[in-house]
mmCIF file of C-alpha atoms in Angstrom:
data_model
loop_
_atom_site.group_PDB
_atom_site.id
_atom_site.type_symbol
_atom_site.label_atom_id
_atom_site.label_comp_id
_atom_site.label_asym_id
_atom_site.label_seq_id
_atom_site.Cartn_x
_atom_site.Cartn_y
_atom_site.Cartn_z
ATOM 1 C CA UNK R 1 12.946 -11.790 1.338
ATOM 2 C CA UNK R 2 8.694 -10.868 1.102
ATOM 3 C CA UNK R 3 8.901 -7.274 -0.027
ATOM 4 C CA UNK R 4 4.539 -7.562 -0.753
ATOM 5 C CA UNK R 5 2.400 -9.577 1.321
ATOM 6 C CA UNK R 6 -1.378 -9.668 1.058
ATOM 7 C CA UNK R 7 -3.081 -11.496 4.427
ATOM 8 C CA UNK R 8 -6.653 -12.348 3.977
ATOM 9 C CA UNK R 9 -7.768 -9.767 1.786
ATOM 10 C CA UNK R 10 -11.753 -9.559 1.185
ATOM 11 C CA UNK R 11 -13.887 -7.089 -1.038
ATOM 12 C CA UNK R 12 -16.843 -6.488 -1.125
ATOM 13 C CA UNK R 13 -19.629 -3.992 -2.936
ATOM 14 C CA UNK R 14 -21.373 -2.898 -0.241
ATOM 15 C CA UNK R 15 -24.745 -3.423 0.492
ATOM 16 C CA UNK R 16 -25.211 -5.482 -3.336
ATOM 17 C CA UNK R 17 -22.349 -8.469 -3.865
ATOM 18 C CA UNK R 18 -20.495 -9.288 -0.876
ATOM 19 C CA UNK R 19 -17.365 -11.023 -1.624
ATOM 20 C CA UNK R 20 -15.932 -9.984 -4.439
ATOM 21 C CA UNK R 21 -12.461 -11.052 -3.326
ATOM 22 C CA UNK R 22 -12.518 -12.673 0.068
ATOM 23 C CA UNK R 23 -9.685 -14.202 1.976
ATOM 24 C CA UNK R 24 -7.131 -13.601 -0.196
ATOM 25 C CA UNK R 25 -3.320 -14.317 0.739
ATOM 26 C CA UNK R 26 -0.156 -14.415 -1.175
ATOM 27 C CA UNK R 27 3.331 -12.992 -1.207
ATOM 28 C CA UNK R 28 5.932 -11.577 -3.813
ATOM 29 C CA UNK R 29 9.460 -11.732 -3.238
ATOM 30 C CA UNK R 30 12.222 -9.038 -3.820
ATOM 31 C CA UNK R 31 13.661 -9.561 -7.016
ATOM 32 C CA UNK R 32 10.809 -12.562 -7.748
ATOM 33 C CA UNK R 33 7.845 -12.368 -10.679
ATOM 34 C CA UNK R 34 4.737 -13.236 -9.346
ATOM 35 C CA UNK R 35 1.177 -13.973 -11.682
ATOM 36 C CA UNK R 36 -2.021 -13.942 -10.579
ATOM 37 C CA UNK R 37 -4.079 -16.108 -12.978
ATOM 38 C CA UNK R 38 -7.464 -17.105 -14.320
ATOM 39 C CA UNK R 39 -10.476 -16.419 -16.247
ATOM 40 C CA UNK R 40 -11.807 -12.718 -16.540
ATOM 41 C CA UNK R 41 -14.307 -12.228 -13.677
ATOM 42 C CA UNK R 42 -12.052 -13.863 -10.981
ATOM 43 C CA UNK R 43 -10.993 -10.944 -8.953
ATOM 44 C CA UNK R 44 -7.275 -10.870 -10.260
ATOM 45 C CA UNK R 45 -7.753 -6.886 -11.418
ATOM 46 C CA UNK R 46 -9.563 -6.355 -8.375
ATOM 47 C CA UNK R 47 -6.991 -8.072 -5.842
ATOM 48 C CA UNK R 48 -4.458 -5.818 -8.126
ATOM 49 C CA UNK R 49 -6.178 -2.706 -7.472
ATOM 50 C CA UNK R 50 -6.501 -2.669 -3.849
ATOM 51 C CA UNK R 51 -2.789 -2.568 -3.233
ATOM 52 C CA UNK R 52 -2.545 0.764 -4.126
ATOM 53 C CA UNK R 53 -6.102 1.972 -3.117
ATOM 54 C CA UNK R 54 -6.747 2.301 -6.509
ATOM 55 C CA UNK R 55 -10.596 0.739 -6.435
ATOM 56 C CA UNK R 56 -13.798 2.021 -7.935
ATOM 57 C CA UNK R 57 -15.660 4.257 -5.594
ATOM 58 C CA UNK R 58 -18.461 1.941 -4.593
ATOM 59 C CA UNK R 59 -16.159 -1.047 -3.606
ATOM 60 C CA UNK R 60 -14.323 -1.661 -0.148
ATOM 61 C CA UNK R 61 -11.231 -3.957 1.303
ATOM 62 C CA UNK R 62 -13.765 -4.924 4.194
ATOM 63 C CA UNK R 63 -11.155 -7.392 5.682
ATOM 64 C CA UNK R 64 -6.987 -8.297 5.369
ATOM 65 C CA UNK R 65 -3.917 -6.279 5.075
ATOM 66 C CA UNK R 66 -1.338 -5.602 2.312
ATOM 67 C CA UNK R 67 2.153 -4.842 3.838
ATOM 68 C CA UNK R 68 4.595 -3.259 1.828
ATOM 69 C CA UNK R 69 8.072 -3.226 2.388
ATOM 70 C CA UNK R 70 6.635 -2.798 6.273
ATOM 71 C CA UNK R 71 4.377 -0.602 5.895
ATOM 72 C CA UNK R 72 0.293 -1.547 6.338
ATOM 73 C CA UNK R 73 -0.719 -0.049 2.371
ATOM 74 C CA UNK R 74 -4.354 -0.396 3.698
ATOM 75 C CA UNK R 75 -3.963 1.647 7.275
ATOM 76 C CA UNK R 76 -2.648 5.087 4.627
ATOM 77 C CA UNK R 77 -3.936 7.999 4.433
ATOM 78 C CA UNK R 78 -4.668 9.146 0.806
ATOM 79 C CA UNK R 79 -1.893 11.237 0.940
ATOM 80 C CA UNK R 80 0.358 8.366 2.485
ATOM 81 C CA UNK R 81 -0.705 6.288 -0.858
ATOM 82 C CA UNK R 82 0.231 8.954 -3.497
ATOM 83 C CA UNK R 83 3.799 9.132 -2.278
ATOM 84 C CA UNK R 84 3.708 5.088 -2.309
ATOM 85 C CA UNK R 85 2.543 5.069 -6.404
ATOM 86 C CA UNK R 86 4.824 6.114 -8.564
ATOM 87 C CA UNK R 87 7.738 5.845 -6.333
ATOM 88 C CA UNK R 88 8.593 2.994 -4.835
ATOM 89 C CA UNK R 89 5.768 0.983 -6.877
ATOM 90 C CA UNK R 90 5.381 1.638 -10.120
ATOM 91 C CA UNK R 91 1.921 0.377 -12.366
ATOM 92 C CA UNK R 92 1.471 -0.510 -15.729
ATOM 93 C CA UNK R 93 -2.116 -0.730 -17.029
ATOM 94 C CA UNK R 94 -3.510 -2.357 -19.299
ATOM 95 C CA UNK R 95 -4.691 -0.184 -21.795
ATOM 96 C CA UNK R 96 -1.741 2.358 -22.477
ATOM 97 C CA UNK R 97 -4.067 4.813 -24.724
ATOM 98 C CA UNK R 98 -6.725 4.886 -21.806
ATOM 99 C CA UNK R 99 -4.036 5.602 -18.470
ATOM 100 C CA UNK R 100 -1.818 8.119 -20.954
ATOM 101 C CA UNK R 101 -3.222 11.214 -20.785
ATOM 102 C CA UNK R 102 -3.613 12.631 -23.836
ATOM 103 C CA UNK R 103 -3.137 16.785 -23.465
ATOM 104 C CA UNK R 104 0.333 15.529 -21.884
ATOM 105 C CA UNK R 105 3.829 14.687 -23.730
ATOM 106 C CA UNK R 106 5.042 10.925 -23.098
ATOM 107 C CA UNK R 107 7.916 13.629 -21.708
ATOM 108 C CA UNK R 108 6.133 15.018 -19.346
ATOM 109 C CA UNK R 109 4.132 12.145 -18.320
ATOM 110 C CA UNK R 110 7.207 10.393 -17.019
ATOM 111 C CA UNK R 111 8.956 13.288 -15.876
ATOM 112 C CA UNK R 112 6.123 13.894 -13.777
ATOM 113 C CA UNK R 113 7.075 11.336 -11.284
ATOM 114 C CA UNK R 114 10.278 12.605 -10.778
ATOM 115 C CA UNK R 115 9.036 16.259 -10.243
ATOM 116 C CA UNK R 116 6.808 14.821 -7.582
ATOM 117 C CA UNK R 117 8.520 12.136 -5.584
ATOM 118 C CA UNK R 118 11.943 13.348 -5.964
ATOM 119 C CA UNK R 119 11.535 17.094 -6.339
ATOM 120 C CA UNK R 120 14.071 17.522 -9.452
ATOM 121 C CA UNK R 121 13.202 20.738 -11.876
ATOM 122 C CA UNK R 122 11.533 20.178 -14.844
ATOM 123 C CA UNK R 123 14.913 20.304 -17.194
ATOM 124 C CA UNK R 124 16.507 17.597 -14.972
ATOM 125 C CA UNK R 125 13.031 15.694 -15.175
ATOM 126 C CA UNK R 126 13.107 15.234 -18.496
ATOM 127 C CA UNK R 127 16.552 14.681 -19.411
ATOM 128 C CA UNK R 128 15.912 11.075 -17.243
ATOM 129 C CA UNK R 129 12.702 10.834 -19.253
ATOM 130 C CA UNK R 130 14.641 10.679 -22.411
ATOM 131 C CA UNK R 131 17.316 8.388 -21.120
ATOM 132 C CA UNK R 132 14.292 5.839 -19.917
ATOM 133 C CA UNK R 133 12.777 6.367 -23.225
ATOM 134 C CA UNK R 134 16.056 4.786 -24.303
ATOM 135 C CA UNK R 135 16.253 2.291 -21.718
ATOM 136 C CA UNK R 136 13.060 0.790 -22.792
ATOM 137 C CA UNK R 137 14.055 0.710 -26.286
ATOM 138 C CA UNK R 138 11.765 3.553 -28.311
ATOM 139 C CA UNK R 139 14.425 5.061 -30.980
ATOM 140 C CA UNK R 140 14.865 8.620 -31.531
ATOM 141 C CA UNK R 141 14.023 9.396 -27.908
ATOM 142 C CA UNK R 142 15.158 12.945 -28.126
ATOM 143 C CA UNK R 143 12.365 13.215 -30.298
ATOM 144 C CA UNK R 144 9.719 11.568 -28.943
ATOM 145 C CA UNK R 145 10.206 12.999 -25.675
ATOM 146 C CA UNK R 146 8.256 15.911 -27.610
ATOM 147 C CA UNK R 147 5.155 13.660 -28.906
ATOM 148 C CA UNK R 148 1.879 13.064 -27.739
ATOM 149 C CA UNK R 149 0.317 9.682 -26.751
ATOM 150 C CA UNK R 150 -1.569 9.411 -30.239
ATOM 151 C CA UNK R 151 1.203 10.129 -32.178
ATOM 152 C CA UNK R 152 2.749 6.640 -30.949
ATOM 153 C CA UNK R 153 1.972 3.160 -31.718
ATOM 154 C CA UNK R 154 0.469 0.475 -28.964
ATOM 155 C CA UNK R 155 3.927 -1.207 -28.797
ATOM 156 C CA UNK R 156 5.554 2.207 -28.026
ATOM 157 C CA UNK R 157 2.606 3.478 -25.865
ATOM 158 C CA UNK R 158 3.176 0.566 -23.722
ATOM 159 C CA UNK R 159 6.830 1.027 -23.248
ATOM 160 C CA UNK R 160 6.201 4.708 -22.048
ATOM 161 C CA UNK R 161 3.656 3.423 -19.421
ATOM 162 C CA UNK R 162 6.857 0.887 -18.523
ATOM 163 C CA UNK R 163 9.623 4.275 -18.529
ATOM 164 C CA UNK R 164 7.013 6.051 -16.089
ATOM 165 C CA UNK R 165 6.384 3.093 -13.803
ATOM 166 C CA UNK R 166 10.628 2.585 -13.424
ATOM 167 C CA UNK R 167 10.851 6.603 -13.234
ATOM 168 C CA UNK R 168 11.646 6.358 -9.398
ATOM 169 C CA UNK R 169 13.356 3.092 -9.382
ATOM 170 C CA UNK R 170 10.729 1.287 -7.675
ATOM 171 C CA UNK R 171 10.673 -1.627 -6.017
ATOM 172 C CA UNK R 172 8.162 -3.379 -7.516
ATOM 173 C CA UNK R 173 5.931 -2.812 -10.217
ATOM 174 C CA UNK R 174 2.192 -4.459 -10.856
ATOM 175 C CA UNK R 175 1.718 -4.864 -14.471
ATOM 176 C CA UNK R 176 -1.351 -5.836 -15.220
ATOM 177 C CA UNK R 177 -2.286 -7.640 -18.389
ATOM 178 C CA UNK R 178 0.860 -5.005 -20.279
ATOM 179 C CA UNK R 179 0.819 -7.225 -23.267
ATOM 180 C CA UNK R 180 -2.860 -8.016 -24.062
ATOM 181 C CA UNK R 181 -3.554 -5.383 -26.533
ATOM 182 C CA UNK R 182 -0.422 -6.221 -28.394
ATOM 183 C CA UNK R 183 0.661 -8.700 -31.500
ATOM 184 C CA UNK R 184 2.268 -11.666 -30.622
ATOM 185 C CA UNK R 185 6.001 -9.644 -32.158
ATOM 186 C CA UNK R 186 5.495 -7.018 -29.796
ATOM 187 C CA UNK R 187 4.741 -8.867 -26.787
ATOM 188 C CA UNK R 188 7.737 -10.769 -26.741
ATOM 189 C CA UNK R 189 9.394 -7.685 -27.279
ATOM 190 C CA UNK R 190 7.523 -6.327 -24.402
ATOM 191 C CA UNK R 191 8.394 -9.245 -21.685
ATOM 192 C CA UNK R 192 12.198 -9.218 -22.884
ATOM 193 C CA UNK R 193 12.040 -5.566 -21.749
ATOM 194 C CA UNK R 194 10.444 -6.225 -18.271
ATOM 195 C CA UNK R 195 12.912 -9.520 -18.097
ATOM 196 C CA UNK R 196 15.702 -6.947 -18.451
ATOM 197 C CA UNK R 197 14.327 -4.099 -16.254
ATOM 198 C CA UNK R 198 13.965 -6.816 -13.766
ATOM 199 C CA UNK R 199 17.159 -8.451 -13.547
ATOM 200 C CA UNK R 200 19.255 -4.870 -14.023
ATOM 201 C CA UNK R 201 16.864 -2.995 -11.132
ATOM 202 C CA UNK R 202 16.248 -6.187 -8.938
ATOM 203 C CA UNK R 203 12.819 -5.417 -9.604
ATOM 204 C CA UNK R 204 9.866 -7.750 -7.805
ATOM 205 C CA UNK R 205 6.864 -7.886 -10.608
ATOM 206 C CA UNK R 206 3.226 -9.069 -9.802
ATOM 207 C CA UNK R 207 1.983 -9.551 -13.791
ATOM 208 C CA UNK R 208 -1.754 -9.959 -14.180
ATOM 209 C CA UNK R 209 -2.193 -11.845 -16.567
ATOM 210 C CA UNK R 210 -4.745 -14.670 -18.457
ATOM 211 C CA UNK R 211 -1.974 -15.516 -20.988
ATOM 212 C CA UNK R 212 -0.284 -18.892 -19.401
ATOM 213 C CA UNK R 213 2.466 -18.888 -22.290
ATOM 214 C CA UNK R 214 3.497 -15.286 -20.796
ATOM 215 C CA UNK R 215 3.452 -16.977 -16.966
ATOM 216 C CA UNK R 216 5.702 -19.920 -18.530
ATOM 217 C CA UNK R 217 8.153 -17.268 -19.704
ATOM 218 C CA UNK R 218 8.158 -14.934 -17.387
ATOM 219 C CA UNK R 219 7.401 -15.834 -13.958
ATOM 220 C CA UNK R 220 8.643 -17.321 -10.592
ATOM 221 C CA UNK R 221 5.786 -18.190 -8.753
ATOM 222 C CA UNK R 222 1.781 -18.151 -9.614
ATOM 223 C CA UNK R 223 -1.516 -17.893 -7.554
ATOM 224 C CA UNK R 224 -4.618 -18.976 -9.150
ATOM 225 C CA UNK R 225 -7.605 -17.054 -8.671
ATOM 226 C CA UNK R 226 -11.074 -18.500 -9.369
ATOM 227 C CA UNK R 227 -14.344 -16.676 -8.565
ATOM 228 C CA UNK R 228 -13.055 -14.263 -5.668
ATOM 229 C CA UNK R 229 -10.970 -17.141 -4.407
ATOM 230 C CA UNK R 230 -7.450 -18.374 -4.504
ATOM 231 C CA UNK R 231 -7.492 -21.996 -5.772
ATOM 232 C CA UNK R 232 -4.005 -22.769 -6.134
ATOM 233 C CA UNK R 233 -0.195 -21.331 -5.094
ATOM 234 C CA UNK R 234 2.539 -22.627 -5.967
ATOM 235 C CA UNK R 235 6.165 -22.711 -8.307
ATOM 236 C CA UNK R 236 5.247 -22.328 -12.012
ATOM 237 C CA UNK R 237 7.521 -25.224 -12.778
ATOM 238 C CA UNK R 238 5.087 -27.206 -10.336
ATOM 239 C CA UNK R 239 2.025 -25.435 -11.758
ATOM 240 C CA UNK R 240 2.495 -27.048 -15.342
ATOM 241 C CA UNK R 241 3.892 -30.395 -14.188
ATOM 242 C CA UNK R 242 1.947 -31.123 -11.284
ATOM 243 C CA UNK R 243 -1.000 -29.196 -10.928
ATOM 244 C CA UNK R 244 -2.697 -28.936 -7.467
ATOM 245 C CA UNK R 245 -6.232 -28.321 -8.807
ATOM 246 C CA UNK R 246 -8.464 -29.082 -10.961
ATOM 247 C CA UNK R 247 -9.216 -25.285 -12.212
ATOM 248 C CA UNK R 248 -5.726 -25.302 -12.591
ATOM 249 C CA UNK R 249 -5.247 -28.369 -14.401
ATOM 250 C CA UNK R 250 -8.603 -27.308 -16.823
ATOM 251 C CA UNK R 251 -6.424 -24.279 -17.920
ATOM 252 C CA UNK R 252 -3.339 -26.081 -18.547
ATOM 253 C CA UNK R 253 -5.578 -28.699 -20.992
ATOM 254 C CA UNK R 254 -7.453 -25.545 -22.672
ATOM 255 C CA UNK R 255 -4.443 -24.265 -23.839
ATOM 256 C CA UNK R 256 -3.517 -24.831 -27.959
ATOM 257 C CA UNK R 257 -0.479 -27.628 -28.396
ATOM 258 C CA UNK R 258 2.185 -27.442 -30.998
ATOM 259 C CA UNK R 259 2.174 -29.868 -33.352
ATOM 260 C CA UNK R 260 -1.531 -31.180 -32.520
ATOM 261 C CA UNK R 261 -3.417 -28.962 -36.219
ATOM 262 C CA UNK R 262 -6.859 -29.584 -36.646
ATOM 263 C CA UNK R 263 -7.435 -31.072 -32.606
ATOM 264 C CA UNK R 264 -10.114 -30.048 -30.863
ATOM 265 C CA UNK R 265 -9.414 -27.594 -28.499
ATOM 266 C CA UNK R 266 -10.499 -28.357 -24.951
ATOM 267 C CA UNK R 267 -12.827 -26.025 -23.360
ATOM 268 C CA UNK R 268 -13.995 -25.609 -19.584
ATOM 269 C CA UNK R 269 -17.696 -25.910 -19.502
ATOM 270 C CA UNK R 270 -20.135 -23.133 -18.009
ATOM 271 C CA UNK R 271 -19.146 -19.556 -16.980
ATOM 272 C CA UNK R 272 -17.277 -18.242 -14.099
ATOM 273 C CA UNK R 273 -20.489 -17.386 -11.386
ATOM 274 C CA UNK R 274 -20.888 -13.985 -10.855
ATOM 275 C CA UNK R 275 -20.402 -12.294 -6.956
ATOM 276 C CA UNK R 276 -23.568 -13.054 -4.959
ATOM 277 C CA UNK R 277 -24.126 -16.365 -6.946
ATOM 278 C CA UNK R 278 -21.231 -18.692 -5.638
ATOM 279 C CA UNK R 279 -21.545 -22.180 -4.708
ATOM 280 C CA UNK R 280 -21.562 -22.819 -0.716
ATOM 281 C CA UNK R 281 -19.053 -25.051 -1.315
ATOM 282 C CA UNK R 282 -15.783 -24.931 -4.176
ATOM 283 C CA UNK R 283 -16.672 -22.330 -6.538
ATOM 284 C CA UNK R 284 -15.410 -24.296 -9.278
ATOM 285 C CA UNK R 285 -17.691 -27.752 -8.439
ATOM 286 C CA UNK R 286 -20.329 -26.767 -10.543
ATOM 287 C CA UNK R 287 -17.995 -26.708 -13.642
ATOM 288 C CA UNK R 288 -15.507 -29.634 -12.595
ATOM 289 C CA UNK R 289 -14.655 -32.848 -14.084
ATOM 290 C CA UNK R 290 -13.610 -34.011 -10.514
ATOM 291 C CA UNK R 291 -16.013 -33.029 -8.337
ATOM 292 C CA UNK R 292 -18.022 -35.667 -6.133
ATOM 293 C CA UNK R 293 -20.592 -34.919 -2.958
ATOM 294 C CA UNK R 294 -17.648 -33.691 -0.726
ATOM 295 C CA UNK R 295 -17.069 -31.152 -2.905
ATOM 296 C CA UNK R 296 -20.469 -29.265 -2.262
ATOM 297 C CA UNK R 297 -19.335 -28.571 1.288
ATOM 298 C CA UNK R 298 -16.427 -25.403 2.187
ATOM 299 C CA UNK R 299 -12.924 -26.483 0.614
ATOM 300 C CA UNK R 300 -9.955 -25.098 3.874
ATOM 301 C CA UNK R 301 -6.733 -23.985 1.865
ATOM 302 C CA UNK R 302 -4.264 -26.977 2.331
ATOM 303 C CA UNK R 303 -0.428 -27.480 1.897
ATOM 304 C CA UNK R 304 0.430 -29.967 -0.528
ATOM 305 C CA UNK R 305 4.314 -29.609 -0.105
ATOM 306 C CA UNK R 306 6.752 -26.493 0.551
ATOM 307 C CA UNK R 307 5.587 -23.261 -0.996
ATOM 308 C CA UNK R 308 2.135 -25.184 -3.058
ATOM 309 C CA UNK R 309 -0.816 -25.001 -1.281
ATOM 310 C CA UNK R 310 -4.361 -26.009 -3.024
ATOM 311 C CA UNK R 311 -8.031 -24.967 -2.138
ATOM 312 C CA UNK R 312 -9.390 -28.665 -3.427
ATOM 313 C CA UNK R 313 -9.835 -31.566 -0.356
ATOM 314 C CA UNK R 314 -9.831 -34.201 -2.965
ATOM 315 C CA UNK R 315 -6.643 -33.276 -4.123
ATOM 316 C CA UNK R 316 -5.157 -32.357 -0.538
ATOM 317 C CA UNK R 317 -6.073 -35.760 0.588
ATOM 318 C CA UNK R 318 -4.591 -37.738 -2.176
ATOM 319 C CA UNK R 319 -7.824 -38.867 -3.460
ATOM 320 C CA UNK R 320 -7.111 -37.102 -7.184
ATOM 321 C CA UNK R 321 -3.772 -36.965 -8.762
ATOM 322 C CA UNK R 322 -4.050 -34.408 -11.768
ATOM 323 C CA UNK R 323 -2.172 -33.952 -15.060
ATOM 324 C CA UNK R 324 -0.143 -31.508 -16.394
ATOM 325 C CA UNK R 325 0.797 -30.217 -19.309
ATOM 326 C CA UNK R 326 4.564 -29.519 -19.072
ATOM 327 C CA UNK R 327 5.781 -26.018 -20.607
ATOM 328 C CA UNK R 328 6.030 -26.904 -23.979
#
């Protein structure tokens, strides 16, 4: 069952870079991981963001809805929202030292959420705090309860930003890019933990991420954002075996190989075009391998089979069969 679904979400900057984000769509399923993928620059944070109204100042959803367990996130009032974050969705940002706040014990910072949302006193509060401090694995919780953000490493910073997001049992939680900051030890450690979470709360997760080793592991489903747009949706089983386009398909091939030392990595020429300066036609033509005349014209978003839909015609038509990489 959809417990998140974003309809033809746009952003724009007002007045400077229209189109941020524009025309948007995807869904995340109870229980279900979901990644939004691609390059830095391509609107996943953005996308991220708007679900819980949680956008710089200066930029507006000018177009779309995001419905939430049946409720229209975008038609809230301020008020409406805070109720929504925290409770039943939870966040995890990116950087843990930046969103803790610092005058605050990890204690109070996750008892907080209780206090507000469910109204328990303080002593109650915490006493959950220190069993989620268990939950998600930091040792000695009945000490650390006690200890300031500063006083913990990034590995156990990140796992109290994880204990306040599940505070109020949430339905889902948006992580986005939880392990990026972390050494490869820890970030295993980290997606066994939200593996867990997930299957013991029946958690939904929409993980922002760039890291398509974490996707492999961790995920259901994947949507594949490229300059403001999404070019590809679809299983992540189908995603690395049968790619449905060719920004897709570039990532895949970018991506080290075991057991190929001293190979040339691949590499996707150019840049990802900055908002304002996108192609009238597929954003990604100017950088493709693929791309002929057709190309230069508006791509329509096209259903290649159940549940995998693809922003390339060439593709759509069955004019360019592309390669994948398998998960290995």
């Amino acid at each position: 069952m959809t417990l998140l679904s974003v309809e033809g979400l746009t952003i724009d900057l007002p007045g400077r870079q229209p189109g941020l984000v524009e025309d948007v769509s995807f869904q995340v399923s109870e229980g279900r991981s979901t990644a939004l993928i691609g390059e830095s620059g391509c609107g996943k944070t953005l996308t991220s963001m708007s679900i819980l109204g949680l956008l710089p100042a200066a930029v507006r959803v000018t177009a779309g809805s995001v419905w939430f367990d049946g409720v229209d996130l975008l038609t809230c009032t301020p008020r409406q929202l805070r109720r929504i974050r925290g409770g039943p969705v939870g966040m995890v940002f990116q950087e843990p030292m930046s969103s803790l706040n610092p005058t605050m014990t990890v204690g109070d910072q996750i008892a907080e959420a209780r206090r507000l949302h469910l109204g328990e006193r303080r002593g109650a509060a915490l006493a959950r705090a220190r069993e989620l401090l268990e939950r998600v694995g930091i040792p000695n919780a009945a000490r650390r309860i006690g200890a300031y953000p500063h006083e913990m490493s990034g590995g156990m910073q990140q796992r109290v930003m994880i204990a306040a997001a599940i505070a109020c049992e949430p339905k889902l939680v948006i992580a986005d890019e939880p392990t990026t900051a972390l050494d490869v030890t820890i970030q295993a450690e980290i997606l066994a933990l939200l593996r867990d979470l997930q299957r013991d709360l029946d958690l939904a997760v929409l993980l922002v991420t760039h890291d398509l080793g974490v996707v492999a592991d961790f995920c259901d489903e994947v949507v594949v954002m490229y300059a403001g747009h999404i070019a590809e949706r679809t299983t992540v089983d189908r995603l690395f075996y049968d790619p449905g386009h060719p920004y897709s398909s570039a990532l895949l091939a970018a991506v080290p190989q075991s057991g190929q030392a001293r190979s040339r990595l691949t590499v996707i020429p150019g840049r990802v075009p900055s908002a304002g300066g996108f192609p009238a036609g597929c954003r990604f033509e100017p950088r493709c391998a693929h791309a002929v005349e057709h190309c230069r014209e508006p791509q329509p978003d096209a259903l290649l089979g159940e549940g995998h839909r693809t922003r390339c015609g060439r593709v759509a038509s069955g004019d360019l069969t592309l390669k994948g990489a398998g998960r290995g």
